[in-house]
C-alpha cells in the first residue's frame, strides 16, 4: 500500500504551485489548490530509476528508444484498450507545447478554431497567440450537469469555416468523462465538415467508478485520419517538471507535418530523465495509479459530503474523472472579483478562479484535491468558516 496521507513540504523547491505566494502578494499561509500538480511523491520506482541513471554521469543528446515506445503502447493498451503503434508516437516537452505545434502545423493565420466553454485556459492562448480565431461552443449547464449544444457546434463550424476543434477528453475544468455516444456525435460533425480534431487526453488515467475513458481513436476507426491525441504521464505520476509527453498521430501525413513544425519551433531531443520517468511509470505504475485514483475518489467523497453538511448553498459538480473539482458559488451572489478576493484573503485558499476558464465560468471555482486528506480538510474548514462570516452579515 502506498501512503498518500504523507504531507510533504514543498516550499523552497521553486514549485510553481507553492513558491509564488510572496511574488503574488498572497498570504504566506494560503493553501494552494490551483494548478493541476499533485502534492504526492511520485511512484518510488521512478526515483530509483532516475538515481540509477544519474550515477552513470554522462547526459549527452538522447533519442527515444524502442523500449520507451513499447512501454507507452503497453500502458495505452492495458489501461485504455487503445492499440497504438510505436511509430505513431511523437514526444514533445508538454501537451500545451503540442497544442501550439498543432495549431501552427494544421491551420493558417486567421483560421477559426472551435473549443467548448468553459475550458482549460491555455486552449485560448494556443489559438489567440498564434493569430487564429477562437470560436466558442458554450456547454449547456442544467441541474448540475453539462451537455453539448450540438446544433450550435455544427452551425458555428459551418458559419465560421472552422478548421480545427480542440477537445478536452476528459474535460478540465468540469470533470466530465465523455461517453462514446457523445464523442461520436462530435466526431461525426467534425468529420463531415473536415475539421481536424486535437484531443487533449492528458487526464485519461483519472476516471472514477462507473465511468470509462474513451480514447478518440476508439470511437470510430475512421477518426485516425483527421485527429491527433495528446497524452502524457505528467498528470498521472506528477512529473510535469520533467517535461515529457506523447502525441499519438496515426495518419502519416499529419504526423510528418507535426514533426516538421515541431522541429522548426526549436523542439528537438527529449529529456533523458523525462524518458526514464515515463518508461518506468508505464511499466511499473499500474498498482500505484489504482491506489491513487481510489484515494482521490475518497477525497472527492469527503469534499461532497463536507459541502452538503456545511455549505449546502454551494454546489459541487461531482467529477466523473480528474482530480479537479468544479464548484458553483453563484448562490453567494458575489461578482467574480469579490469572490476571488474572498477566497484569497478571507478563506486563504488559492484556487483557479472560474472566470479564467471563459464563458460560463464566472461564479465557479476549481479546486485541486490531489493532496493529503488532512490538507483538504483544513482547506474546507477555512472555507466554511469564511462563508459563515458572509452569512452572519
Ligand atoms: C487539459 C490539460 N492539458 C494540458 C495540461 C498541461 O500539460 P503540459 O504540462 O504537458 O503542457 C493541463 C494541465 O493542467 C491540462 O489540464
mmCIF file of C-alpha atoms and ligand atoms in Angstrom:
data_model
loop_
_atom_site.group_PDB
_atom_site.id
_atom_site.type_symbol
_atom_site.label_atom_id
_atom_site.label_comp_id
_atom_site.label_asym_id
_atom_site.label_seq_id
_atom_site.Cartn_x
_atom_site.Cartn_y
_atom_site.Cartn_z
ATOM 1 C CA UNK A 1 0.000 0.000 0.000
ATOM 2 C CA UNK A 2 1.309 3.446 -0.925
ATOM 3 C CA UNK A 3 0.874 6.286 1.546
ATOM 4 C CA UNK A 4 -0.936 9.303 0.101
ATOM 5 C CA UNK A 5 -1.605 10.734 3.563
ATOM 6 C CA UNK A 6 2.009 11.866 3.959
ATOM 7 C CA UNK A 7 2.319 15.664 3.995
ATOM 8 C CA UNK A 8 5.470 16.562 2.060
ATOM 9 C CA UNK A 9 6.979 20.041 2.497
ATOM 10 C CA UNK A 10 7.161 21.620 -0.973
ATOM 11 C CA UNK A 11 8.036 25.205 -0.058
ATOM 12 C CA UNK A 12 11.564 26.136 -1.073
ATOM 13 C CA UNK A 13 11.624 23.821 -4.112
ATOM 14 C CA UNK A 14 10.840 26.513 -6.728
ATOM 15 C CA UNK A 15 7.406 24.968 -7.025
ATOM 16 C CA UNK A 16 5.034 26.950 -9.265
ATOM 17 C CA UNK A 17 2.185 25.864 -7.001
ATOM 18 C CA UNK A 18 3.766 26.617 -3.612
ATOM 19 C CA UNK A 19 6.569 29.143 -4.018
ATOM 20 C CA UNK A 20 4.882 32.095 -5.721
ATOM 21 C CA UNK A 21 2.703 33.389 -2.914
ATOM 22 C CA UNK A 22 5.128 36.164 -1.947
ATOM 23 C CA UNK A 23 5.599 37.343 -5.529
ATOM 24 C CA UNK A 24 1.816 37.447 -5.959
ATOM 25 C CA UNK A 25 1.280 39.272 -2.656
ATOM 26 C CA UNK A 26 -0.899 36.445 -1.273
ATOM 27 C CA UNK A 27 -0.914 35.495 2.437
ATOM 28 C CA UNK A 28 2.112 33.314 3.295
ATOM 29 C CA UNK A 29 -0.093 30.649 4.913
ATOM 30 C CA UNK A 30 -2.538 30.362 1.994
ATOM 31 C CA UNK A 31 -3.328 26.786 0.888
ATOM 32 C CA UNK A 32 -2.601 26.430 -2.847
ATOM 33 C CA UNK A 33 -5.156 24.275 -4.670
ATOM 34 C CA UNK A 34 -4.943 25.827 -8.114
ATOM 35 C CA UNK A 35 -2.571 24.443 -10.787
ATOM 36 C CA UNK A 36 -3.009 20.752 -11.704
ATOM 37 C CA UNK A 37 0.028 19.450 -9.842
ATOM 38 C CA UNK A 38 -0.291 16.885 -7.036
ATOM 39 C CA UNK A 39 1.185 17.129 -3.533
ATOM 40 C CA UNK A 40 2.100 13.422 -3.511
ATOM 41 C CA UNK A 41 5.537 11.910 -4.055
ATOM 42 C CA UNK A 42 5.657 10.031 -7.326
ATOM 43 C CA UNK A 43 5.978 6.250 -7.753
ATOM 44 C CA UNK A 44 9.141 5.231 -5.797
ATOM 45 C CA UNK A 45 10.454 3.145 -8.743
ATOM 46 C CA UNK A 46 10.730 6.377 -10.740
ATOM 47 C CA UNK A 47 13.069 7.898 -8.142
ATOM 48 C CA UNK A 48 15.177 4.747 -8.179
ATOM 49 C CA UNK A 49 15.412 4.653 -11.982
ATOM 50 C CA UNK A 50 16.406 8.331 -12.139
ATOM 51 C CA UNK A 51 19.045 7.883 -9.432
ATOM 52 C CA UNK A 52 20.461 4.868 -11.205
ATOM 53 C CA UNK A 53 20.760 6.748 -14.494
ATOM 54 C CA UNK A 54 22.260 9.768 -12.726
ATOM 55 C CA UNK A 55 25.029 7.512 -11.362
ATOM 56 C CA UNK A 56 26.214 6.992 -14.934
ATOM 57 C CA UNK A 57 27.254 10.622 -15.009
ATOM 58 C CA UNK A 58 27.017 11.343 -18.748
ATOM 59 C CA UNK A 59 23.910 13.118 -20.019
ATOM 60 C CA UNK A 60 24.542 13.638 -23.729
ATOM 61 C CA UNK A 61 21.980 14.018 -26.533
ATOM 62 C CA UNK A 62 19.383 11.307 -26.284
ATOM 63 C CA UNK A 63 16.798 9.789 -28.598
ATOM 64 C CA UNK A 64 13.534 7.976 -27.943
ATOM 65 C CA UNK A 65 14.364 4.255 -27.833
ATOM 66 C CA UNK A 66 12.290 1.180 -28.638
ATOM 67 C CA UNK A 67 11.731 0.086 -25.037
ATOM 68 C CA UNK A 68 10.301 3.526 -24.266
ATOM 69 C CA UNK A 69 7.856 3.314 -27.166
ATOM 70 C CA UNK A 70 6.844 -0.224 -26.162
ATOM 71 C CA UNK A 71 6.123 0.981 -22.632
ATOM 72 C CA UNK A 72 3.851 3.780 -23.907
ATOM 73 C CA UNK A 73 1.994 1.342 -26.204
ATOM 74 C CA UNK A 74 1.673 -1.148 -23.332
ATOM 75 C CA UNK A 75 0.119 1.420 -20.981
ATOM 76 C CA UNK A 76 -2.398 2.600 -23.577
ATOM 77 C CA UNK A 77 -3.402 -0.961 -24.370
ATOM 78 C CA UNK A 78 -3.596 -2.263 -20.802
ATOM 79 C CA UNK A 79 -5.271 0.764 -19.237
ATOM 80 C CA UNK A 80 -7.426 2.037 -22.087
ATOM 81 C CA UNK A 81 -7.830 -0.786 -24.666
ATOM 82 C CA UNK A 82 -6.075 1.593 -27.015
ATOM 83 C CA UNK A 83 -3.921 -0.013 -29.702
ATOM 84 C CA UNK A 84 -1.116 2.389 -30.512
ATOM 85 C CA UNK A 85 1.700 1.575 -32.892
ATOM 86 C CA UNK A 86 5.222 2.589 -31.926
ATOM 87 C CA UNK A 87 5.796 4.790 -34.944
ATOM 88 C CA UNK A 88 2.667 6.850 -34.225
ATOM 89 C CA UNK A 89 4.282 8.379 -31.121
ATOM 90 C CA UNK A 90 5.966 11.786 -31.232
ATOM 91 C CA UNK A 91 7.359 13.217 -27.996
ATOM 92 C CA UNK A 92 7.089 16.882 -27.031
ATOM 93 C CA UNK A 93 8.093 18.719 -23.835
ATOM 94 C CA UNK A 94 4.451 19.165 -22.872
ATOM 95 C CA UNK A 95 0.887 18.888 -24.045
ATOM 96 C CA UNK A 96 0.441 22.657 -24.248
ATOM 97 C CA UNK A 97 3.549 22.748 -26.474
ATOM 98 C CA UNK A 98 1.874 20.097 -28.630
ATOM 99 C CA UNK A 99 -1.350 22.130 -28.877
ATOM 100 C CA UNK A 100 0.629 25.121 -30.119
ATOM 101 C CA UNK A 101 2.560 22.981 -32.601
ATOM 102 C CA UNK A 102 -0.718 21.504 -33.881
ATOM 103 C CA UNK A 103 -2.253 24.973 -34.336
ATOM 104 C CA UNK A 104 0.798 26.071 -36.332
ATOM 105 C CA UNK A 105 1.049 22.825 -38.316
ATOM 106 C CA UNK A 106 -2.569 22.389 -39.356
ATOM 107 C CA UNK A 107 -4.042 25.895 -39.596
ATOM 108 C CA UNK A 108 -3.203 29.270 -41.132
ATOM 109 C CA UNK A 109 -3.353 32.771 -39.644
ATOM 110 C CA UNK A 110 -6.972 33.977 -39.207
ATOM 111 C CA UNK A 111 -8.338 30.411 -39.388
ATOM 112 C CA UNK A 112 -11.152 29.611 -36.958
ATOM 113 C CA UNK A 113 -10.657 27.018 -34.198
ATOM 114 C CA UNK A 114 -13.576 25.880 -32.048
ATOM 115 C CA UNK A 115 -13.466 24.960 -28.341
ATOM 116 C CA UNK A 116 -16.122 24.151 -25.752
ATOM 117 C CA UNK A 117 -16.570 26.634 -22.912
ATOM 118 C CA UNK A 118 -15.662 26.836 -20.095
ATOM 119 C CA UNK A 119 -12.346 25.071 -20.769
ATOM 120 C CA UNK A 120 -8.694 24.781 -19.692
ATOM 121 C CA UNK A 121 -7.478 28.322 -20.444
ATOM 122 C CA UNK A 122 -4.239 27.537 -22.377
ATOM 123 C CA UNK A 123 -6.509 26.352 -25.201
ATOM 124 C CA UNK A 124 -7.367 30.044 -25.688
ATOM 125 C CA UNK A 125 -3.719 31.187 -25.599
ATOM 126 C CA UNK A 126 -2.641 28.481 -28.052
ATOM 127 C CA UNK A 127 -5.150 29.832 -30.553
ATOM 128 C CA UNK A 128 -5.082 33.574 -29.870
ATOM 129 C CA UNK A 129 -1.324 33.956 -29.514
ATOM 130 C CA UNK A 130 -0.865 32.329 -32.913
ATOM 131 C CA UNK A 131 -3.263 34.816 -34.564
ATOM 132 C CA UNK A 132 -6.049 32.281 -35.100
ATOM 133 C CA UNK A 133 -9.698 32.992 -34.209
ATOM 134 C CA UNK A 134 -11.434 31.400 -31.226
ATOM 135 C CA UNK A 135 -14.964 30.175 -31.841
ATOM 136 C CA UNK A 136 -16.764 29.255 -28.628
ATOM 137 C CA UNK A 137 -19.277 26.443 -28.180
ATOM 138 C CA UNK A 138 -20.679 27.077 -24.693
ATOM 139 C CA UNK A 139 -21.735 23.939 -22.798
ATOM 140 C CA UNK A 140 -25.332 23.753 -21.571
ATOM 141 C CA UNK A 141 -25.371 23.734 -17.741
ATOM 142 C CA UNK A 142 -28.604 22.378 -16.246
ATOM 143 C CA UNK A 143 -29.271 20.700 -12.899
ATOM 144 C CA UNK A 144 -25.572 20.358 -12.167
ATOM 145 C CA UNK A 145 -24.884 18.580 -15.493
ATOM 146 C CA UNK A 146 -23.069 19.734 -18.611
ATOM 147 C CA UNK A 147 -24.098 18.755 -22.134
ATOM 148 C CA UNK A 148 -23.064 19.878 -25.598
ATOM 149 C CA UNK A 149 -25.226 22.077 -27.754
ATOM 150 C CA UNK A 150 -24.604 20.038 -30.933
ATOM 151 C CA UNK A 151 -26.696 22.309 -33.108
ATOM 152 C CA UNK A 152 -24.676 25.346 -32.059
ATOM 153 C CA UNK A 153 -21.459 23.330 -32.541
ATOM 154 C CA UNK A 154 -22.296 22.389 -36.136
ATOM 155 C CA UNK A 155 -23.749 25.779 -37.046
ATOM 156 C CA UNK A 156 -20.642 27.610 -35.833
ATOM 157 C CA UNK A 157 -18.384 25.201 -37.707
ATOM 158 C CA UNK A 158 -20.263 25.980 -40.927
ATOM 159 C CA UNK A 159 -20.707 29.721 -40.344
ATOM 160 C CA UNK A 160 -17.050 30.332 -39.474
ATOM 161 C CA UNK A 161 -15.489 27.744 -41.774
ATOM 162 C CA UNK A 162 -13.830 26.177 -38.714
ATOM 163 C CA UNK A 163 -10.611 24.239 -39.386
ATOM 164 C CA UNK A 164 -9.840 22.694 -36.003
ATOM 165 C CA UNK A 165 -11.522 21.564 -32.792
ATOM 166 C CA UNK A 166 -9.521 21.189 -29.582
ATOM 167 C CA UNK A 167 -11.297 18.595 -27.457
ATOM 168 C CA UNK A 168 -10.611 18.148 -23.749
ATOM 169 C CA UNK A 169 -11.151 14.411 -23.099
ATOM 170 C CA UNK A 170 -11.748 14.021 -20.170
ATOM 171 C CA UNK A 171 -12.828 17.578 -19.633
ATOM 172 C CA UNK A 172 -10.987 20.125 -17.462
ATOM 173 C CA UNK A 173 -12.434 22.030 -15.520
ATOM 174 C CA UNK A 174 -15.897 20.447 -15.354
ATOM 175 C CA UNK A 175 -14.728 16.877 -14.621
ATOM 176 C CA UNK A 176 -16.755 15.303 -17.416
ATOM 177 C CA UNK A 177 -15.802 11.923 -18.854
ATOM 178 C CA UNK A 178 -17.275 11.890 -22.356
ATOM 179 C CA UNK A 179 -19.329 8.872 -23.367
ATOM 180 C CA UNK A 180 -18.706 7.088 -26.654
ATOM 181 C CA UNK A 181 -22.055 8.368 -27.965
ATOM 182 C CA UNK A 182 -21.194 11.984 -27.171
ATOM 183 C CA UNK A 183 -17.769 11.664 -28.785
ATOM 184 C CA UNK A 184 -19.340 10.046 -31.844
ATOM 185 C CA UNK A 185 -21.783 12.933 -32.300
ATOM 186 C CA UNK A 186 -18.986 15.487 -32.007
ATOM 187 C CA UNK A 187 -16.573 13.436 -34.114
ATOM 188 C CA UNK A 188 -19.071 12.854 -36.902
ATOM 189 C CA UNK A 189 -19.804 16.586 -37.157
ATOM 190 C CA UNK A 190 -16.062 17.292 -37.387
ATOM 191 C CA UNK A 191 -15.572 14.543 -39.982
ATOM 192 C CA UNK A 192 -18.469 15.825 -42.096
ATOM 193 C CA UNK A 193 -17.048 19.366 -42.196
ATOM 194 C CA UNK A 194 -13.340 18.427 -42.492
ATOM 195 C CA UNK A 195 -12.455 19.794 -39.065
ATOM 196 C CA UNK A 196 -9.205 18.410 -37.655
ATOM 197 C CA UNK A 197 -9.569 17.236 -34.046
ATOM 198 C CA UNK A 198 -6.826 17.673 -31.460
ATOM 199 C CA UNK A 199 -7.855 15.535 -28.499
ATOM 200 C CA UNK A 200 -6.132 16.514 -25.250
ATOM 201 C CA UNK A 201 -6.268 13.304 -23.189
ATOM 202 C CA UNK A 202 -3.731 14.232 -20.510
ATOM 203 C CA UNK A 203 -6.205 13.375 -17.700
ATOM 204 C CA UNK A 204 -7.029 9.928 -19.145
ATOM 205 C CA UNK A 205 -5.915 7.958 -16.085
ATOM 206 C CA UNK A 206 -8.163 9.690 -13.530
ATOM 207 C CA UNK A 207 -11.521 8.054 -14.067
ATOM 208 C CA UNK A 208 -13.943 7.230 -11.248
ATOM 209 C CA UNK A 209 -16.267 4.294 -10.644
ATOM 210 C CA UNK A 210 -18.946 3.871 -13.278
ATOM 211 C CA UNK A 211 -17.111 5.816 -15.999
ATOM 212 C CA UNK A 212 -14.678 4.873 -18.734
ATOM 213 C CA UNK A 213 -12.177 6.919 -20.702
ATOM 214 C CA UNK A 214 -12.693 6.504 -24.440
ATOM 215 C CA UNK A 215 -9.627 7.482 -26.487
ATOM 216 C CA UNK A 216 -10.830 9.471 -29.503
ATOM 217 C CA UNK A 217 -9.387 6.875 -31.927
ATOM 218 C CA UNK A 218 -11.510 4.176 -30.265
ATOM 219 C CA UNK A 219 -14.764 5.909 -31.163
ATOM 220 C CA UNK A 220 -14.520 5.064 -34.848
ATOM 221 C CA UNK A 221 -11.707 3.623 -36.965
ATOM 222 C CA UNK A 222 -12.033 6.475 -39.478
ATOM 223 C CA UNK A 223 -11.179 9.095 -36.816
ATOM 224 C CA UNK A 224 -7.490 8.229 -37.172
ATOM 225 C CA UNK A 225 -7.490 10.102 -40.471
ATOM 226 C CA UNK A 226 -8.383 13.506 -39.074
ATOM 227 C CA UNK A 227 -7.249 13.643 -35.460
ATOM 228 C CA UNK A 228 -4.273 13.535 -33.122
ATOM 229 C CA UNK A 229 -4.254 12.534 -29.453
ATOM 230 C CA UNK A 230 -2.165 14.283 -26.804
ATOM 231 C CA UNK A 231 -1.160 12.172 -23.803
ATOM 232 C CA UNK A 232 1.454 12.402 -21.057
ATOM 233 C CA UNK A 233 2.495 10.662 -17.848
ATOM 234 C CA UNK A 234 2.870 14.081 -16.191
ATOM 235 C CA UNK A 235 -0.541 14.461 -14.515
ATOM 236 C CA UNK A 236 -0.865 10.769 -13.644
ATOM 237 C CA UNK A 237 2.551 10.463 -11.968
ATOM 238 C CA UNK A 238 3.225 14.102 -11.020
ATOM 239 C CA UNK A 239 6.094 14.557 -13.473
ATOM 240 C CA UNK A 240 5.300 17.962 -15.047
ATOM 241 C CA UNK A 241 8.795 19.261 -14.220
ATOM 242 C CA UNK A 242 10.312 16.508 -16.372
ATOM 243 C CA UNK A 243 8.573 17.785 -19.498
ATOM 244 C CA UNK A 244 7.754 14.668 -21.468
ATOM 245 C CA UNK A 245 4.544 13.952 -23.357
ATOM 246 C CA UNK A 246 3.500 11.533 -26.068
ATOM 247 C CA UNK A 247 1.489 12.749 -29.023
ATOM 248 C CA UNK A 248 -0.194 9.934 -30.909
ATOM 249 C CA UNK A 249 -0.660 10.535 -34.628
ATOM 250 C CA UNK A 250 -1.753 7.573 -36.731
ATOM 251 C CA UNK A 251 -2.029 9.373 -40.070
ATOM 252 C CA UNK A 252 1.424 9.590 -41.695
ATOM 253 C CA UNK A 253 0.826 12.953 -43.386
ATOM 254 C CA UNK A 254 -0.456 14.570 -40.221
ATOM 255 C CA UNK A 255 2.498 13.093 -38.333
ATOM 256 C CA UNK A 256 5.068 14.403 -40.811
ATOM 257 C CA UNK A 257 3.568 17.885 -40.692
ATOM 258 C CA UNK A 258 3.580 17.829 -36.898
ATOM 259 C CA UNK A 259 7.207 16.684 -36.716
ATOM 260 C CA UNK A 260 8.358 19.284 -39.251
ATOM 261 C CA UNK A 261 6.632 22.100 -37.322
ATOM 262 C CA UNK A 262 7.918 20.788 -34.003
ATOM 263 C CA UNK A 263 11.493 20.891 -35.307
ATOM 264 C CA UNK A 264 11.008 24.359 -36.786
ATOM 265 C CA UNK A 265 9.817 25.697 -33.448
ATOM 266 C CA UNK A 266 13.103 24.548 -31.913
ATOM 267 C CA UNK A 267 11.896 21.459 -30.069
ATOM 268 C CA UNK A 268 14.430 18.718 -30.711
ATOM 269 C CA UNK A 269 15.865 15.967 -28.490
ATOM 270 C CA UNK A 270 13.919 14.792 -25.446
ATOM 271 C CA UNK A 271 15.000 14.994 -21.817
ATOM 272 C CA UNK A 272 16.729 11.817 -20.639
ATOM 273 C CA UNK A 273 15.149 11.883 -17.171
ATOM 274 C CA UNK A 274 11.690 12.508 -18.604
ATOM 275 C CA UNK A 275 12.023 9.433 -20.800
ATOM 276 C CA UNK A 276 13.234 7.282 -17.920
ATOM 277 C CA UNK A 277 10.438 8.501 -15.657
ATOM 278 C CA UNK A 278 7.764 7.845 -18.285
ATOM 279 C CA UNK A 279 9.032 4.381 -19.184
ATOM 280 C CA UNK A 280 9.276 3.362 -15.522
ATOM 281 C CA UNK A 281 5.850 4.802 -14.761
ATOM 282 C CA UNK A 282 4.211 2.919 -17.610
ATOM 283 C CA UNK A 283 5.993 -0.366 -16.805
ATOM 284 C CA UNK A 284 5.671 -0.360 -13.032
ATOM 285 C CA UNK A 285 2.987 2.155 -12.057
ATOM 286 C CA UNK A 286 -0.361 0.374 -12.522
ATOM 287 C CA UNK A 287 -0.889 -0.521 -8.861
ATOM 288 C CA UNK A 288 0.234 2.926 -7.709
ATOM 289 C CA UNK A 289 -2.291 4.594 -10.044
ATOM 290 C CA UNK A 290 -5.100 2.280 -8.886
ATOM 291 C CA UNK A 291 -4.414 3.241 -5.277
ATOM 292 C CA UNK A 292 -4.020 6.918 -6.153
ATOM 293 C CA UNK A 293 -7.345 7.055 -8.006
ATOM 294 C CA UNK A 294 -9.086 5.322 -5.072
ATOM 295 C CA UNK A 295 -7.549 7.900 -2.694
ATOM 296 C CA UNK A 296 -8.657 10.793 -4.909
ATOM 297 C CA UNK A 297 -12.178 9.413 -5.181
ATOM 298 C CA UNK A 298 -12.338 9.226 -1.394
ATOM 299 C CA UNK A 299 -11.126 12.851 -1.237
ATOM 300 C CA UNK A 300 -13.960 13.803 -3.574
ATOM 301 C CA UNK A 301 -16.493 11.894 -1.428
ATOM 302 C CA UNK A 302 -15.157 13.748 1.590
ATOM 303 C CA UNK A 303 -15.474 17.090 -0.169
ATOM 304 C CA UNK A 304 -19.007 16.456 -1.491
ATOM 305 C CA UNK A 305 -20.111 15.373 1.971
ATOM 306 C CA UNK A 306 -18.444 18.376 3.622
ATOM 307 C CA UNK A 307 -20.150 20.832 1.287
ATOM 308 C CA UNK A 308 -23.533 19.167 1.802
ATOM 309 C CA UNK A 309 -23.174 19.420 5.585
ATOM 310 C CA UNK A 310 -21.510 22.815 5.973
ATOM 311 C CA UNK A 311 -22.003 24.816 2.757
ATOM 312 C CA UNK A 312 -25.162 23.411 1.154
ATOM 313 C CA UNK A 313 -25.789 26.566 -0.861
ATOM 314 C CA UNK A 314 -22.582 25.974 -2.866
ATOM 315 C CA UNK A 315 -22.874 23.112 -5.348
ATOM 316 C CA UNK A 316 -20.047 20.698 -6.054
ATOM 317 C CA UNK A 317 -20.223 19.362 -9.618
ATOM 318 C CA UNK A 318 -19.141 15.856 -8.731
ATOM 319 C CA UNK A 319 -16.320 14.956 -11.169
ATOM 320 C CA UNK A 320 -16.586 11.762 -13.214
ATOM 321 C CA UNK A 321 -12.829 11.974 -13.717
ATOM 322 C CA UNK A 322 -9.797 14.240 -12.951
ATOM 323 C CA UNK A 323 -8.635 15.453 -9.542
ATOM 324 C CA UNK A 324 -10.019 18.910 -10.249
ATOM 325 C CA UNK A 325 -13.365 19.752 -8.703
ATOM 326 C CA UNK A 326 -15.627 22.440 -10.151
ATOM 327 C CA UNK A 327 -17.822 24.176 -7.605
ATOM 328 C CA UNK A 328 -20.720 26.554 -8.227
ATOM 329 C CA UNK A 329 -20.584 29.513 -5.799
ATOM 330 C CA UNK A 330 -23.130 31.646 -7.644
ATOM 331 C CA UNK A 331 -25.565 31.353 -4.723
ATOM 332 C CA UNK A 332 -23.225 33.594 -2.688
ATOM 333 C CA UNK A 333 -24.186 36.424 -5.045
ATOM 334 C CA UNK A 334 -20.628 37.804 -5.312
ATOM 335 C CA UNK A 335 -19.199 39.215 -8.529
ATOM 336 C CA UNK A 336 -16.112 37.362 -9.698
ATOM 337 C CA UNK A 337 -13.608 39.929 -8.380
ATOM 338 C CA UNK A 338 -15.181 39.896 -4.922
ATOM 339 C CA UNK A 339 -15.310 36.082 -4.941
ATOM 340 C CA UNK A 340 -11.614 35.895 -5.835
ATOM 341 C CA UNK A 341 -10.674 38.349 -3.077
ATOM 342 C CA UNK A 342 -12.829 36.400 -0.630
ATOM 343 C CA UNK A 343 -11.084 33.113 -1.478
ATOM 344 C CA UNK A 344 -7.594 34.608 -1.246
ATOM 345 C CA UNK A 345 -7.959 36.878 1.748
ATOM 346 C CA UNK A 346 -10.793 35.517 3.891
ATOM 347 C CA UNK A 347 -10.745 31.768 3.178
ATOM 348 C CA UNK A 348 -6.996 31.866 2.444
ATOM 349 C CA UNK A 349 -7.339 29.444 -0.443
ATOM 350 C CA UNK A 350 -5.542 29.837 -3.744
ATOM 351 C CA UNK A 351 -7.875 28.307 -6.308
ATOM 352 C CA UNK A 352 -8.259 28.571 -10.056
ATOM 353 C CA UNK A 353 -10.995 31.174 -10.492
ATOM 354 C CA UNK A 354 -13.863 30.047 -12.684
ATOM 355 C CA UNK A 355 -13.847 33.171 -14.843
ATOM 356 C CA UNK A 356 -10.377 32.401 -16.242
ATOM 357 C CA UNK A 357 -11.917 29.365 -17.992
ATOM 358 C CA UNK A 358 -14.079 31.757 -20.003
ATOM 359 C CA UNK A 359 -17.784 31.847 -20.848
ATOM 360 C CA UNK A 360 -19.847 30.075 -18.194
ATOM 361 C CA UNK A 361 -17.011 30.095 -15.639
ATOM 362 C CA UNK A 362 -17.711 33.211 -13.549
ATOM 363 C CA UNK A 363 -19.007 32.385 -10.073
ATOM 364 C CA UNK A 364 -17.310 28.975 -10.058
ATOM 365 C CA UNK A 365 -14.043 27.859 -8.502
ATOM 366 C CA UNK A 366 -11.800 24.923 -9.461
ATOM 367 C CA UNK A 367 -10.283 23.006 -6.550
ATOM 368 C CA UNK A 368 -7.301 20.680 -6.961
ATOM 369 C CA UNK A 369 -7.903 17.865 -4.449
ATOM 370 C CA UNK A 370 -4.718 15.901 -5.203
ATOM 371 C CA UNK A 371 -3.407 16.493 -1.710
ATOM 372 C CA UNK A 372 -3.397 14.575 1.584
ATOM 373 C CA UNK A 373 -6.855 14.384 3.157
ATOM 374 C CA UNK A 374 -5.665 16.398 6.166
ATOM 375 C CA UNK A 375 -4.824 19.328 3.872
ATOM 376 C CA UNK A 376 -8.170 19.061 2.099
ATOM 377 C CA UNK A 377 -9.972 19.002 5.430
ATOM 378 C CA UNK A 378 -8.089 22.075 6.671
ATOM 379 C CA UNK A 379 -8.926 23.905 3.422
ATOM 380 C CA UNK A 380 -12.627 23.078 3.636
ATOM 381 C CA UNK A 381 -12.752 24.167 7.291
ATOM 382 C CA UNK A 382 -11.153 27.504 6.380
ATOM 383 C CA UNK A 383 -13.724 27.917 3.622
ATOM 384 C CA UNK A 384 -16.797 27.082 5.697
ATOM 385 C CA UNK A 385 -15.626 29.378 8.494
ATOM 386 C CA UNK A 386 -15.132 32.173 5.953
ATOM 387 C CA UNK A 387 -18.576 31.583 4.447
ATOM 388 C CA UNK A 388 -20.148 31.826 7.907
ATOM 389 C CA UNK A 389 -18.756 35.360 8.127
ATOM 390 C CA UNK A 390 -20.698 36.309 4.979
ATOM 391 C CA UNK A 391 -23.892 34.593 6.139
ATOM 392 C CA UNK A 392 -23.609 36.351 9.517
ATOM 393 C CA UNK A 393 -23.565 39.809 7.856
HETATM 394 C C1 LIG B 1 -6.292 19.627 -20.177
HETATM 395 C C2 LIG B 1 -4.846 19.916 -19.908
HETATM 396 N N1 LIG B 1 -3.967 19.905 -20.917
HETATM 397 C C3 LIG B 1 -2.656 20.170 -20.725
HETATM 398 C C4 LIG B 1 -2.170 20.472 -19.472
HETATM 399 C C5 LIG B 1 -0.739 20.814 -19.273
HETATM 400 O O1 LIG B 1 0.081 19.946 -19.930
HETATM 401 P P1 LIG B 1 1.637 20.167 -20.028
HETATM 402 O O2 LIG B 1 2.148 20.499 -18.673
HETATM 403 O O3 LIG B 1 2.113 18.852 -20.534
HETATM 404 O O4 LIG B 1 1.844 21.269 -21.017
HETATM 405 C C6 LIG B 1 -3.054 20.501 -18.393
HETATM 406 C C7 LIG B 1 -2.570 20.869 -17.057
HETATM 407 O O5 LIG B 1 -3.300 21.188 -16.182
HETATM 408 C C8 LIG B 1 -4.415 20.227 -18.612
HETATM 409 O O6 LIG B 1 -5.299 20.235 -17.622
#
